[in-house]
PDB file of C-alpha atoms and ligand atoms in Angstrom:
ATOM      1  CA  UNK A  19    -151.112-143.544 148.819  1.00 40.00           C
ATOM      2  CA  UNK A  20    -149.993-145.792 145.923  1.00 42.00           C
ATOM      3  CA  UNK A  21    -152.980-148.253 146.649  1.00 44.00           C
ATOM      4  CA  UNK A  22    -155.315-145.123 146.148  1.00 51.00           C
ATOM      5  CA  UNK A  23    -154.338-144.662 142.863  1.00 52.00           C
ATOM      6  CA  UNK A  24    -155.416-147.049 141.224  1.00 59.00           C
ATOM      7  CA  UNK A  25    -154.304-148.729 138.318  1.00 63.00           C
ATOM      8  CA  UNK A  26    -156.637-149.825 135.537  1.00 72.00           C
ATOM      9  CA  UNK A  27    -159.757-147.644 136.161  1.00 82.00           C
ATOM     10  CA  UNK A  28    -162.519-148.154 133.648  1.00 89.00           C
ATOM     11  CA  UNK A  29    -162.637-144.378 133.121  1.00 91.00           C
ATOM     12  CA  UNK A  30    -158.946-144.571 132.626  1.00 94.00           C
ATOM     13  CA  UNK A  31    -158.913-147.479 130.279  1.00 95.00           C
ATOM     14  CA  UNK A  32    -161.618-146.073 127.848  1.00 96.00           C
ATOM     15  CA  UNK A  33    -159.681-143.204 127.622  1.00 97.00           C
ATOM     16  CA  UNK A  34    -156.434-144.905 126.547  1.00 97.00           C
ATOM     17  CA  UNK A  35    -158.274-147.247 124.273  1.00 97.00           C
ATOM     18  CA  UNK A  36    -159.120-143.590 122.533  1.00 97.00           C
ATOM     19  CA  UNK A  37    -156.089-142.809 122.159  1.00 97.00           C
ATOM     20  CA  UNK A  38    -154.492-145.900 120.960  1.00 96.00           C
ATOM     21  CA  UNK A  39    -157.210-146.263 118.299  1.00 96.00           C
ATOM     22  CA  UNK A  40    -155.979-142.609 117.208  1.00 95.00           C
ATOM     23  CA  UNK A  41    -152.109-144.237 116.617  1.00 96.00           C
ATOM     24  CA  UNK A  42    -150.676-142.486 120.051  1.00 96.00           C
ATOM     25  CA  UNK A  43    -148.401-143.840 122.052  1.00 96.00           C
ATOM     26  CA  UNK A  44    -147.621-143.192 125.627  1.00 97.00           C
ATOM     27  CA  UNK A  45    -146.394-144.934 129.143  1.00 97.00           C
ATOM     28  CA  UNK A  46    -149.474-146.160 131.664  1.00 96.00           C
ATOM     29  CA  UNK A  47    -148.749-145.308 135.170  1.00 94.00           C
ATOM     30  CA  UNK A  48    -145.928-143.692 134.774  1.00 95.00           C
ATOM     31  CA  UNK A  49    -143.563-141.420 136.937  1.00 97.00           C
ATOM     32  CA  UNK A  50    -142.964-138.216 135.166  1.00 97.00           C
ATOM     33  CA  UNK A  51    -139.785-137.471 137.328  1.00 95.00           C
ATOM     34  CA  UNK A  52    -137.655-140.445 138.389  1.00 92.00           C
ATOM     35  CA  UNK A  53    -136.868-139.267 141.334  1.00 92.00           C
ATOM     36  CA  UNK A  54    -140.237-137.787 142.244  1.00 92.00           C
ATOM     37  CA  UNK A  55    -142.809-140.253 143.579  1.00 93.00           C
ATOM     38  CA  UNK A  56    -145.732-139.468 141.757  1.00 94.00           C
ATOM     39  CA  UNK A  57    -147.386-141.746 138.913  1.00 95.00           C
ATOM     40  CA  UNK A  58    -149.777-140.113 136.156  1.00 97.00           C
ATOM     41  CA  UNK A  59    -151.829-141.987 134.388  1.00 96.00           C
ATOM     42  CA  UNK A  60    -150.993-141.684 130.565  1.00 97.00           C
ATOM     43  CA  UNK A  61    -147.743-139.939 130.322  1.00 98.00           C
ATOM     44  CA  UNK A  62    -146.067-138.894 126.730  1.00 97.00           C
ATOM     45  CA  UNK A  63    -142.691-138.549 127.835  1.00 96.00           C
ATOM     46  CA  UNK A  64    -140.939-136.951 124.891  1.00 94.00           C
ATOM     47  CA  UNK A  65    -143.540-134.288 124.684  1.00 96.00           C
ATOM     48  CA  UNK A  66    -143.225-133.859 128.508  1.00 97.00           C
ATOM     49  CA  UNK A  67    -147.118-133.947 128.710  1.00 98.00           C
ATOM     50  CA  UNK A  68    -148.686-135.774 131.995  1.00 98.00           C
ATOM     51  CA  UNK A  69    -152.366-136.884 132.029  1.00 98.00           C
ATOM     52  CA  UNK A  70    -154.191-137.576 135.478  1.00 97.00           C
ATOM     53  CA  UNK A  71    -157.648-138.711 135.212  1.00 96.00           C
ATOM     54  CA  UNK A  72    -158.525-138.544 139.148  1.00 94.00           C
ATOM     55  CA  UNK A  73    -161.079-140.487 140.805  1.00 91.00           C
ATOM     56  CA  UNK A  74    -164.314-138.109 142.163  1.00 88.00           C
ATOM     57  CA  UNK A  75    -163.710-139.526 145.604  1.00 83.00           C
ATOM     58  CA  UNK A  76    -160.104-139.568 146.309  1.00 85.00           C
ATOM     59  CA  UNK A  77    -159.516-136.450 144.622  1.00 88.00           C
ATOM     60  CA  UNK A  78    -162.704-133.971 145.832  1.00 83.00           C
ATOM     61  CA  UNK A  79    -164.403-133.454 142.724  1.00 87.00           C
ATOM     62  CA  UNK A  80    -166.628-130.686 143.159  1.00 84.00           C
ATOM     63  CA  UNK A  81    -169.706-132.237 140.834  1.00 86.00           C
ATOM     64  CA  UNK A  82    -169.778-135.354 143.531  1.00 83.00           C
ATOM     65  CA  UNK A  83    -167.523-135.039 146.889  1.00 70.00           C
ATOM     66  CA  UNK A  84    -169.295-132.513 148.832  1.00 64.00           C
ATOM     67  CA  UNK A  85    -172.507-135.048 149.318  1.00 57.00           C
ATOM     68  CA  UNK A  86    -169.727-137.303 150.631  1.00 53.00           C
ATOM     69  CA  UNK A  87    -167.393-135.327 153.160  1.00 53.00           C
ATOM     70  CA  UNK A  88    -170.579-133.421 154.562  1.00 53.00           C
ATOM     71  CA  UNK A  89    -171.268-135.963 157.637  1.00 55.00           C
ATOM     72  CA  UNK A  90    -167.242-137.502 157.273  1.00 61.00           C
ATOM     73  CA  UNK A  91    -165.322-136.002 159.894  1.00 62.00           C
ATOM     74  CA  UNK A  92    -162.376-139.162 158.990  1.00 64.00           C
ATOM     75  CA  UNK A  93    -162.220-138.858 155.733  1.00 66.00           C
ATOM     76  CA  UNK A  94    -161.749-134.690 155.522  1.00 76.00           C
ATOM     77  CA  UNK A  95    -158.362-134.369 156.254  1.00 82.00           C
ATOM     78  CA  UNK A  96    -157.211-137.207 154.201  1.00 81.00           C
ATOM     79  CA  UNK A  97    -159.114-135.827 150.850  1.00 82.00           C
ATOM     80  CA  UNK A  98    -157.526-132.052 151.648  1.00 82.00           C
ATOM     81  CA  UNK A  99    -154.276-134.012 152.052  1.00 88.00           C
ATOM     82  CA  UNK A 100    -154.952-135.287 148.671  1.00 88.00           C
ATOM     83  CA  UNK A 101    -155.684-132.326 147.421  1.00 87.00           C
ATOM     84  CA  UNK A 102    -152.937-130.293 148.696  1.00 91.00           C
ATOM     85  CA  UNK A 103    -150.584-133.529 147.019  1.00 94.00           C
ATOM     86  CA  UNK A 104    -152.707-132.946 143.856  1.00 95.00           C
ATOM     87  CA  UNK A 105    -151.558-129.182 143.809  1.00 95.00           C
ATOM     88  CA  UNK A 106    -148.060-130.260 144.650  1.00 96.00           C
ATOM     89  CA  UNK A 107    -147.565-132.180 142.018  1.00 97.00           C
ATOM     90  CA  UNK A 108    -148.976-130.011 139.561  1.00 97.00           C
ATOM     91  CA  UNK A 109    -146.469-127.241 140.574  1.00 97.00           C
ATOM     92  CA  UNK A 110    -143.403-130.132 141.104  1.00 97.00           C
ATOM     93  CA  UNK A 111    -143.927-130.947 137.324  1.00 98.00           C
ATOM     94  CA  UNK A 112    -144.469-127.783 135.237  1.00 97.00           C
ATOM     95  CA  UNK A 113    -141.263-126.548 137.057  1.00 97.00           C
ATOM     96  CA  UNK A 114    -139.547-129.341 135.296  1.00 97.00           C
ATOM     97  CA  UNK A 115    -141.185-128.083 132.192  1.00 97.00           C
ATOM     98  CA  UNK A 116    -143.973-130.112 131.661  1.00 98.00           C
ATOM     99  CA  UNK A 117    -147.220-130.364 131.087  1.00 98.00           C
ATOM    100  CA  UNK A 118    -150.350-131.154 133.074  1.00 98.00           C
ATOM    101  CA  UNK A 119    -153.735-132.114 132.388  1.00 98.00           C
ATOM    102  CA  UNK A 120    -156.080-133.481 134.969  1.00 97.00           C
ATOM    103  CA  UNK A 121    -159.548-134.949 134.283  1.00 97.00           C
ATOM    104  CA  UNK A 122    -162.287-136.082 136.584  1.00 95.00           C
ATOM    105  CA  UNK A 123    -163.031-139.776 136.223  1.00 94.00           C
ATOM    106  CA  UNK A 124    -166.677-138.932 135.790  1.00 95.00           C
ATOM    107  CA  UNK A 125    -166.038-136.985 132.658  1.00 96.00           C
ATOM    108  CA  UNK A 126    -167.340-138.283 128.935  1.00 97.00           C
ATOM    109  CA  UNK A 127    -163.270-140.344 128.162  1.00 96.00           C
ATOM    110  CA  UNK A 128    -164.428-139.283 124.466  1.00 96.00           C
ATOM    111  CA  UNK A 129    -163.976-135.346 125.155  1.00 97.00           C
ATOM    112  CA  UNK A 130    -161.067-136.312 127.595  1.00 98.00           C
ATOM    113  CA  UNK A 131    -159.077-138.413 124.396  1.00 98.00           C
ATOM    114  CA  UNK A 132    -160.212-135.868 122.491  1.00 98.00           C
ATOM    115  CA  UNK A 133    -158.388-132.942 124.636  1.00 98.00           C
ATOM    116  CA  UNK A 134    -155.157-135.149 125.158  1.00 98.00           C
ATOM    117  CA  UNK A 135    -154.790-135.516 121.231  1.00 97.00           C
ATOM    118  CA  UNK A 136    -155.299-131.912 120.920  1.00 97.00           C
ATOM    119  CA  UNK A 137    -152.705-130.850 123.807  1.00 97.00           C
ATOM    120  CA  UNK A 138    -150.589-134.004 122.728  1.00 97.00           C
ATOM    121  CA  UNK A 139    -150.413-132.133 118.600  1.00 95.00           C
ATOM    122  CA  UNK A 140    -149.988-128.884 120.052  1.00 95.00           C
ATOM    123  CA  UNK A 141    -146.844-129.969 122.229  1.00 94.00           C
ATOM    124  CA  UNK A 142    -145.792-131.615 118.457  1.00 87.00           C
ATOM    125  CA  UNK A 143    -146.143-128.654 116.759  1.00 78.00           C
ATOM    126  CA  UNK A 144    -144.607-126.437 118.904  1.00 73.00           C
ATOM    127  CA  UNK A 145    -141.312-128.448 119.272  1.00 62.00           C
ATOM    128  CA  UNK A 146    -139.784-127.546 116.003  1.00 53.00           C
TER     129      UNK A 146
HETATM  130 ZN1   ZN B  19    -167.093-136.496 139.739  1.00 65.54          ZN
END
């Protein structure tokens, strides 16, 4: 599973570059949870915030997956799998208290930077 996710996507790097340019700060491929074996991809761990920008394939997005698993009998179970995980970890994280955002890897990285700043200054504001 940890081979799937893959490290260094260009959707995932334009993204960060974003951010970076905008002065935030934040771990790459990260585990949220030490003891939970799950990476996100852009994790702000004092604001407990965890960003997943999942690829259309692995991850079923609806805009480009369904041309895909129409005539793939192997690959079916292993995408629900992924999606079921996908769920999991969503649930695993915000009962530690966190927060989760998930973007599809097709998506414009200027409107998904744009959103993590947002969530990221919301989470800043709302500590005090
Ligand atoms: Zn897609």
């Amino acid at each position: 599973m940890q081979a799937i996710r893959s490290k260094d996507t260009a959707p995932e790097l334009a993204v960060r570059r974003r951010l970076h340019a905008e002065g935030f700060r934040f771990r790459v491929a990260h585990r949220p949870l030490k003891d939970l074996r799950r990476t996100a991809d852009i994790v702000f761990t004092r604001r407990k915030l965890a960003v997943f920008i999942d690829g259309c394939f692995w991850h079923s997005c609806p805009v480009h997956v369904p041309a895909v698993s129409q005539n793939s009998d192997y690959w079916n179970p292993k995408l629900f799998r992924n999606r079921q995980r996908d769920e999991e970890t969503n649930v695993l994280l915000k009962e530690a208290g966190w927060t989760v955002l998930r973007f599809w890897a097709h998506e414009d990285p200027e409107k998904v930077a744009a959103a993590v700043a947002s969530e990221v200054r919301a989470l800043t504001f709302s500590e005090s």
